[in-house]
Short mmCIF file of C-alpha atoms and ligand atoms in Angstrom, two decimals:
data_model
loop_
_atom_site.label_atom_id
_atom_site.label_comp_id
_atom_site.label_asym_id
_atom_site.label_seq_id
_atom_site.Cartn_x
_atom_site.Cartn_y
_atom_site.Cartn_z
CA MET G 91 0.00 0.00 0.00
CA SER G 92 1.25 3.45 -0.80
CA ALA G 93 0.30 6.21 1.64
CA GLN G 94 -1.76 9.22 0.80
CA ILE G 95 0.39 12.33 1.17
CA ILE G 96 -0.94 15.07 3.47
CA ASP G 97 -0.21 18.20 1.48
CA GLY G 98 0.72 20.79 4.09
CA LYS G 99 1.18 23.48 1.45
CA GLU G 100 -2.36 23.03 0.17
CA LEU G 101 -3.92 22.91 3.67
CA ALA G 102 -1.91 25.96 4.64
CA LYS G 103 -3.02 27.82 1.50
CA THR G 104 -6.69 27.19 2.32
CA MET G 105 -6.24 28.34 5.91
CA ARG G 106 -4.21 31.38 4.90
CA GLU G 107 -6.96 32.45 2.52
CA GLU G 108 -9.47 32.16 5.38
CA ILE G 109 -7.14 34.20 7.61
CA ALA G 110 -6.51 36.87 4.92
CA GLU G 111 -10.27 37.38 4.55
CA GLU G 112 -10.65 37.92 8.29
CA VAL G 113 -7.62 40.22 8.36
CA LYS G 114 -9.25 42.34 5.67
CA LYS G 115 -12.52 42.56 7.62
CA LEU G 116 -10.63 43.64 10.72
CA ALA G 117 -8.58 46.18 8.74
CA ASP G 118 -11.81 47.62 7.34
CA GLN G 119 -12.83 48.20 10.97
CA GLY G 120 -9.56 50.05 11.59
CA VAL G 121 -7.38 47.34 13.17
CA VAL G 122 -4.54 45.93 11.06
CA PRO G 123 -3.09 42.87 12.85
CA GLY G 124 0.64 43.34 13.44
CA LEU G 125 3.48 40.94 14.22
CA GLY G 126 6.86 41.94 15.63
CA VAL G 127 9.65 39.55 14.68
CA VAL G 128 13.17 39.41 16.13
CA LEU G 129 16.06 37.36 14.84
CA VAL G 130 19.34 37.46 16.73
CA GLY G 131 22.37 36.27 14.78
CA GLU G 132 22.91 34.60 11.44
CA ASP G 133 21.81 30.98 11.84
CA PRO G 134 20.84 30.03 8.26
CA ALA G 135 17.84 27.83 9.19
CA SER G 136 16.46 30.50 11.56
CA LYS G 137 17.00 33.16 8.88
CA SER G 138 15.01 31.22 6.32
CA TYR G 139 12.15 30.51 8.81
CA VAL G 140 11.96 34.16 9.78
CA THR G 141 11.99 35.35 6.18
CA ALA G 142 9.19 32.87 5.36
CA LYS G 143 7.15 34.17 8.32
CA GLU G 144 7.59 37.77 7.25
CA LYS G 145 6.58 37.00 3.65
CA ALA G 146 3.52 35.07 4.84
CA CYS G 147 2.45 38.05 6.98
CA GLU G 148 2.72 40.41 4.05
CA LYS G 149 0.65 38.10 1.86
CA ALA G 150 -2.06 37.79 4.51
CA GLY G 151 -2.27 41.57 4.97
CA ILE G 152 -0.64 41.43 8.42
CA TYR G 153 1.72 44.27 9.31
CA SER G 154 5.17 42.93 10.08
CA ASP G 155 7.80 44.75 12.15
CA ASP G 156 11.05 42.98 11.23
CA ASN G 157 14.08 43.26 13.48
CA ARG G 158 17.56 41.82 13.08
CA LEU G 159 20.13 41.97 15.85
CA PRO G 160 23.78 40.88 15.50
CA ALA G 161 24.87 37.61 17.15
CA ASP G 162 26.76 39.59 19.81
CA ALA G 163 23.77 41.78 20.74
CA SER G 164 23.36 42.05 24.50
CA GLU G 165 20.48 40.63 26.49
CA GLU G 166 19.58 44.20 27.52
CA GLU G 167 19.31 45.26 23.87
CA LEU G 168 16.96 42.38 23.13
CA LEU G 169 14.87 43.03 26.26
CA ALA G 170 14.61 46.72 25.31
CA LEU G 171 13.32 45.71 21.88
CA VAL G 172 10.74 43.38 23.45
CA ASP G 173 9.66 46.20 25.79
CA ARG G 174 9.26 48.53 22.83
CA MET G 175 7.08 45.99 21.00
CA ASN G 176 5.09 45.22 24.18
CA GLU G 177 4.06 48.88 24.24
CA ASP G 178 3.52 49.37 20.49
CA PRO G 179 -0.25 49.39 19.75
CA LYS G 180 0.41 48.40 16.10
CA ILE G 181 1.91 45.11 17.26
CA HIS G 182 -0.45 42.37 18.47
CA GLY G 183 2.01 39.49 18.41
CA ILE G 184 5.71 39.17 19.24
CA LEU G 185 7.98 36.41 18.00
CA VAL G 186 11.57 36.07 19.15
CA GLN G 187 13.12 33.36 17.00
CA LEU G 188 14.71 30.52 18.99
CA PRO G 189 17.33 29.35 19.69
CA LEU G 190 18.98 32.50 21.03
CA PRO G 191 22.78 32.87 21.31
CA LYS G 192 24.16 31.21 24.45
CA HIS G 193 24.95 34.47 26.27
CA ILE G 194 21.24 35.42 26.29
CA ASP G 195 18.89 33.94 28.89
CA GLU G 196 16.04 32.55 26.78
CA GLU G 197 13.71 32.09 29.73
CA LYS G 198 14.13 35.72 30.77
CA VAL G 199 13.35 36.94 27.25
CA LEU G 200 10.25 34.77 26.86
CA LEU G 201 8.97 35.91 30.27
CA ARG G 202 9.34 39.54 29.19
CA ILE G 203 6.86 39.17 26.30
CA LYS G 204 3.37 40.21 27.45
CA PRO G 205 1.24 37.04 27.57
CA GLU G 206 -1.46 38.75 25.49
CA LYS G 207 1.12 39.27 22.70
CA ASP G 208 2.74 35.84 23.06
CA VAL G 209 1.62 34.41 19.72
CA ASP G 210 4.25 31.65 19.98
CA GLY G 211 2.48 30.35 23.10
CA PHE G 212 5.81 29.98 24.93
CA HIS G 213 5.11 32.19 27.99
CA PRO G 214 4.45 30.12 31.15
CA PHE G 215 1.08 31.92 31.44
CA ASN G 216 -0.06 30.50 28.09
CA VAL G 217 1.63 27.13 28.67
CA GLY G 218 -0.23 26.80 31.98
CA ARG G 219 -3.57 27.79 30.50
CA MET G 220 -3.11 25.38 27.58
CA MET G 221 -2.26 22.62 30.04
CA LEU G 222 -5.53 23.27 31.88
CA GLY G 223 -7.51 23.33 28.62
CA GLN G 224 -8.26 27.06 29.00
CA LYS G 225 -8.27 29.62 26.19
CA ALA G 226 -4.65 30.38 25.34
CA PHE G 227 -2.33 30.97 22.42
CA LEU G 228 -1.35 27.48 21.33
CA PRO G 229 2.24 26.91 20.16
CA CYS G 230 2.27 27.02 16.37
CA THR G 231 3.83 23.67 15.40
CA PRO G 232 1.70 21.49 17.72
CA HIS G 233 -1.39 23.47 16.74
CA GLY G 234 -0.47 23.02 13.06
CA VAL G 235 -0.21 19.26 13.56
CA ILE G 236 -3.64 19.17 15.25
CA GLN G 237 -5.12 21.12 12.32
CA MET G 238 -3.53 18.71 9.82
CA LEU G 239 -5.06 15.71 11.57
CA LEU G 240 -8.44 17.43 11.81
CA ARG G 241 -8.52 18.65 8.22
CA SER G 242 -7.31 15.28 6.87
CA GLY G 243 -10.20 13.51 8.64
CA VAL G 244 -7.94 11.36 10.85
CA GLN G 245 -9.86 9.53 13.60
CA THR G 246 -8.07 10.69 16.71
CA LYS G 247 -10.58 9.69 19.41
CA GLY G 248 -9.08 6.73 21.28
CA ALA G 249 -6.15 6.45 18.84
CA HIS G 250 -2.72 5.69 20.24
CA ALA G 251 -0.51 8.67 19.40
CA VAL G 252 3.20 8.11 19.89
CA ILE G 253 5.37 11.24 19.88
CA VAL G 254 9.14 10.95 19.45
CA GLY G 255 10.77 14.01 21.05
CA ARG G 256 10.07 15.95 24.26
CA SER G 257 11.01 19.53 23.39
CA ASN G 258 9.20 22.45 24.98
CA ILE G 259 8.29 23.71 21.49
CA VAL G 260 6.80 20.52 20.02
CA GLY G 261 6.82 17.22 21.93
CA LYS G 262 5.57 18.33 25.35
CA PRO G 263 2.80 20.68 24.19
CA LEU G 264 1.67 18.28 21.47
CA ALA G 265 1.37 15.46 24.01
CA ASN G 266 -0.78 17.72 26.14
CA LEU G 267 -3.02 18.84 23.27
CA LEU G 268 -3.57 15.33 21.92
CA LEU G 269 -4.57 14.23 25.40
CA GLN G 270 -7.34 16.81 25.70
CA LYS G 271 -10.95 15.74 25.33
CA ALA G 272 -11.74 17.68 22.18
CA GLU G 273 -12.37 17.19 18.48
CA GLY G 274 -9.23 16.19 16.61
CA ARG G 275 -7.57 15.13 19.91
CA ASN G 276 -8.71 12.69 22.63
CA CYS G 277 -5.82 10.28 22.04
CA THR G 278 -3.97 7.88 24.29
CA VAL G 279 -0.50 9.42 24.27
CA THR G 280 3.00 7.99 24.64
CA VAL G 281 6.10 10.20 24.50
CA CYS G 282 9.47 8.66 23.54
CA HIS G 283 12.82 10.37 23.98
CA SER G 284 16.56 9.81 24.01
CA ALA G 285 16.42 7.62 27.15
CA THR G 286 13.51 5.47 25.95
CA LYS G 287 14.28 1.75 25.94
CA ASP G 288 13.32 -0.13 22.77
CA MET G 289 11.68 2.80 21.01
CA GLY G 290 10.61 0.60 18.10
CA GLU G 291 8.40 -1.48 20.35
CA LEU G 292 6.48 1.66 21.27
CA THR G 293 6.41 3.33 17.84
CA ARG G 294 5.08 0.11 16.28
CA GLN G 295 2.00 0.49 18.50
CA ALA G 296 1.23 3.94 17.11
CA ASP G 297 -1.95 4.61 15.15
CA ILE G 298 -0.57 8.13 14.84
CA LEU G 299 3.22 8.47 14.90
CA ILE G 300 4.68 11.95 15.28
CA ALA G 301 8.42 12.40 14.84
CA ALA G 302 9.84 15.56 16.41
CA ALA G 303 13.35 14.64 17.52
CA GLY G 304 15.43 16.65 15.05
CA LYS G 305 17.40 13.59 13.90
CA PRO G 306 17.50 12.97 10.15
CA GLU G 307 15.53 9.86 9.10
CA MET G 308 15.78 8.25 12.55
CA ILE G 309 12.36 6.62 12.17
CA THR G 310 12.85 3.63 9.89
CA ALA G 311 10.16 1.50 8.24
CA ASP G 312 10.53 -1.34 10.76
CA MET G 313 9.43 1.10 13.50
CA VAL G 314 6.06 1.80 11.85
CA LYS G 315 2.81 -0.19 11.96
CA ASP G 316 1.03 -0.92 8.67
CA GLY G 317 -1.61 1.73 8.05
CA ALA G 318 -0.28 4.23 10.62
CA VAL G 319 -0.66 7.98 10.14
CA VAL G 320 2.86 9.44 10.15
CA ILE G 321 3.50 13.13 10.87
CA ASP G 322 7.07 14.31 10.36
CA VAL G 323 7.93 17.51 12.22
CA GLY G 324 11.68 17.27 11.59
CA VAL G 325 13.45 19.64 9.22
CA ASN G 326 17.11 18.64 8.90
CA ARG G 327 19.73 19.90 6.47
CA VAL G 328 21.92 17.08 5.19
CA GLU G 329 24.92 17.62 2.94
CA ASP G 330 24.24 16.90 -0.73
CA SER G 331 26.83 18.01 -3.27
CA SER G 332 24.39 17.30 -6.12
CA LYS G 333 22.26 20.25 -4.93
CA LYS G 334 23.02 23.86 -5.81
CA LYS G 335 22.80 24.88 -2.13
CA GLY G 336 25.03 21.95 -1.10
CA TYR G 337 22.34 20.43 1.11
CA ARG G 338 18.86 18.96 1.00
CA LEU G 339 16.08 18.95 3.58
CA VAL G 340 14.99 15.68 5.13
CA GLY G 341 12.60 14.92 7.95
CA ASP G 342 12.96 12.67 10.98
CA VAL G 343 11.36 9.76 9.10
CA ASP G 344 12.61 7.66 6.23
CA PHE G 345 9.89 8.97 3.90
CA GLU G 346 10.54 6.77 0.85
CA ALA G 347 10.37 3.50 2.80
CA ILE G 348 7.61 4.52 5.22
CA LYS G 349 5.24 5.82 2.56
CA GLU G 350 4.87 2.18 1.46
CA LYS G 351 3.58 1.25 4.93
CA ALA G 352 1.67 4.23 6.27
CA SER G 353 -1.90 5.18 5.35
CA LEU G 354 -1.18 8.91 5.51
CA ILE G 355 2.17 10.69 5.68
CA THR G 356 3.47 14.27 5.63
CA PRO G 357 6.41 15.17 3.35
CA VAL G 358 9.44 17.34 4.19
CA PRO G 359 9.48 20.01 2.94
CA GLY G 360 5.82 20.88 2.28
CA GLY G 361 4.28 19.14 5.31
CA VAL G 362 4.17 20.54 8.84
CA GLY G 363 6.38 23.58 8.06
CA PRO G 364 3.78 25.62 6.14
CA MET G 365 1.18 24.81 8.82
CA THR G 366 3.42 26.18 11.59
CA ILE G 367 3.63 29.55 9.86
CA THR G 368 -0.11 29.50 9.21
CA MET G 369 -0.87 29.03 12.90
CA LEU G 370 1.37 32.00 13.69
CA LEU G 371 -0.77 34.14 11.36
CA TYR G 372 -3.87 32.66 13.03
CA ASN G 373 -2.63 33.57 16.52
CA THR G 374 -1.70 37.10 15.42
CA LEU G 375 -5.20 37.56 13.99
CA GLU G 376 -6.73 36.20 17.23
CA SER G 377 -4.60 38.60 19.26
CA ALA G 378 -5.74 41.57 17.15
CA LYS G 379 -9.36 40.46 17.60
CA ASN G 380 -8.83 40.20 21.38
CA HIS G 381 -7.33 43.69 21.32
CA MET G 382 -10.32 45.06 19.42
CA ASN G 383 -12.77 43.40 21.81
CA GLY G 384 -10.87 44.81 24.78
CA SER G 385 -10.01 41.38 26.17
CA SER G 386 -6.65 40.92 27.86
CA LYS G 387 -6.36 37.39 26.42
N1 GUN R 94 12.42 28.00 16.54
C1 GUN R 94 11.95 26.84 16.01
N2 GUN R 94 10.59 26.85 16.00
C2 GUN R 94 10.21 28.02 16.53
C3 GUN R 94 8.93 28.61 16.77
O1 GUN R 94 7.86 28.04 16.51
N3 GUN R 94 8.95 29.86 17.31
C4 GUN R 94 10.12 30.49 17.63
N4 GUN R 94 10.03 31.70 18.19
N5 GUN R 94 11.31 29.98 17.42
C5 GUN R 94 11.35 28.75 16.87
#
């Protein structure tokens, strides 16, 4: 059996059109949603994510305040920029691209972003509310994965979802969301990580397998059950001298082999990535709506 490919680009396009329509309606009422973006340093992968985010904002009619700081920028400089964006009424969402250079305290920076502008959903206030199932900004990649499952008609209720990876950005929040008693969630959840014994034994039990470990093609076909839904969150650059750029992008799963076993699978690129950016636009729009309705959240 060859899997059906979940086309993240197409799903994202549909959602972005829906968002752009709402942005226009809001703008007609005098509120243009705005996103403040900060990139510190020159990391090539971060640069290309940030550029993609800024382009997507422009296309959706969202105002984007783009900021680049050098790799040796001080923590104070970054905090001052966050403070400025916290107070700027044109900005409804703030995104500080991670990871930050080692000399900057990431936790301190994330705590400085006002929770009502935290469209990444990384502030402990939003993490706590999400955990409790309360209204909160949901982190973009996990939320994008949930939307993909929902919009692809995957039966999640009672399904065994196995997540590989326990990062604060993807694995942990995704486990929490999939656990919640709601449409497109309601799974039994297992989280695997670097200390997991016999990972294959667990991943082979997955009805929905989500790879978010950041290790190129670590999920091999023998680790996947026939007919599983496979979501690949990994984006890894591997050297490839046959490519003009000298590298190619691969996910955390061995796509070519696993597509012969899975029922549904996401490609890399063109899978989860475009959905992550879409959910950022969604959160920025939500924040602007909250602002217009005078709600603090
Ligand atoms: N680095 C990798 N993913 C993300 C993300 O979703 N948001 C931010 N701010 N940084 C990231």
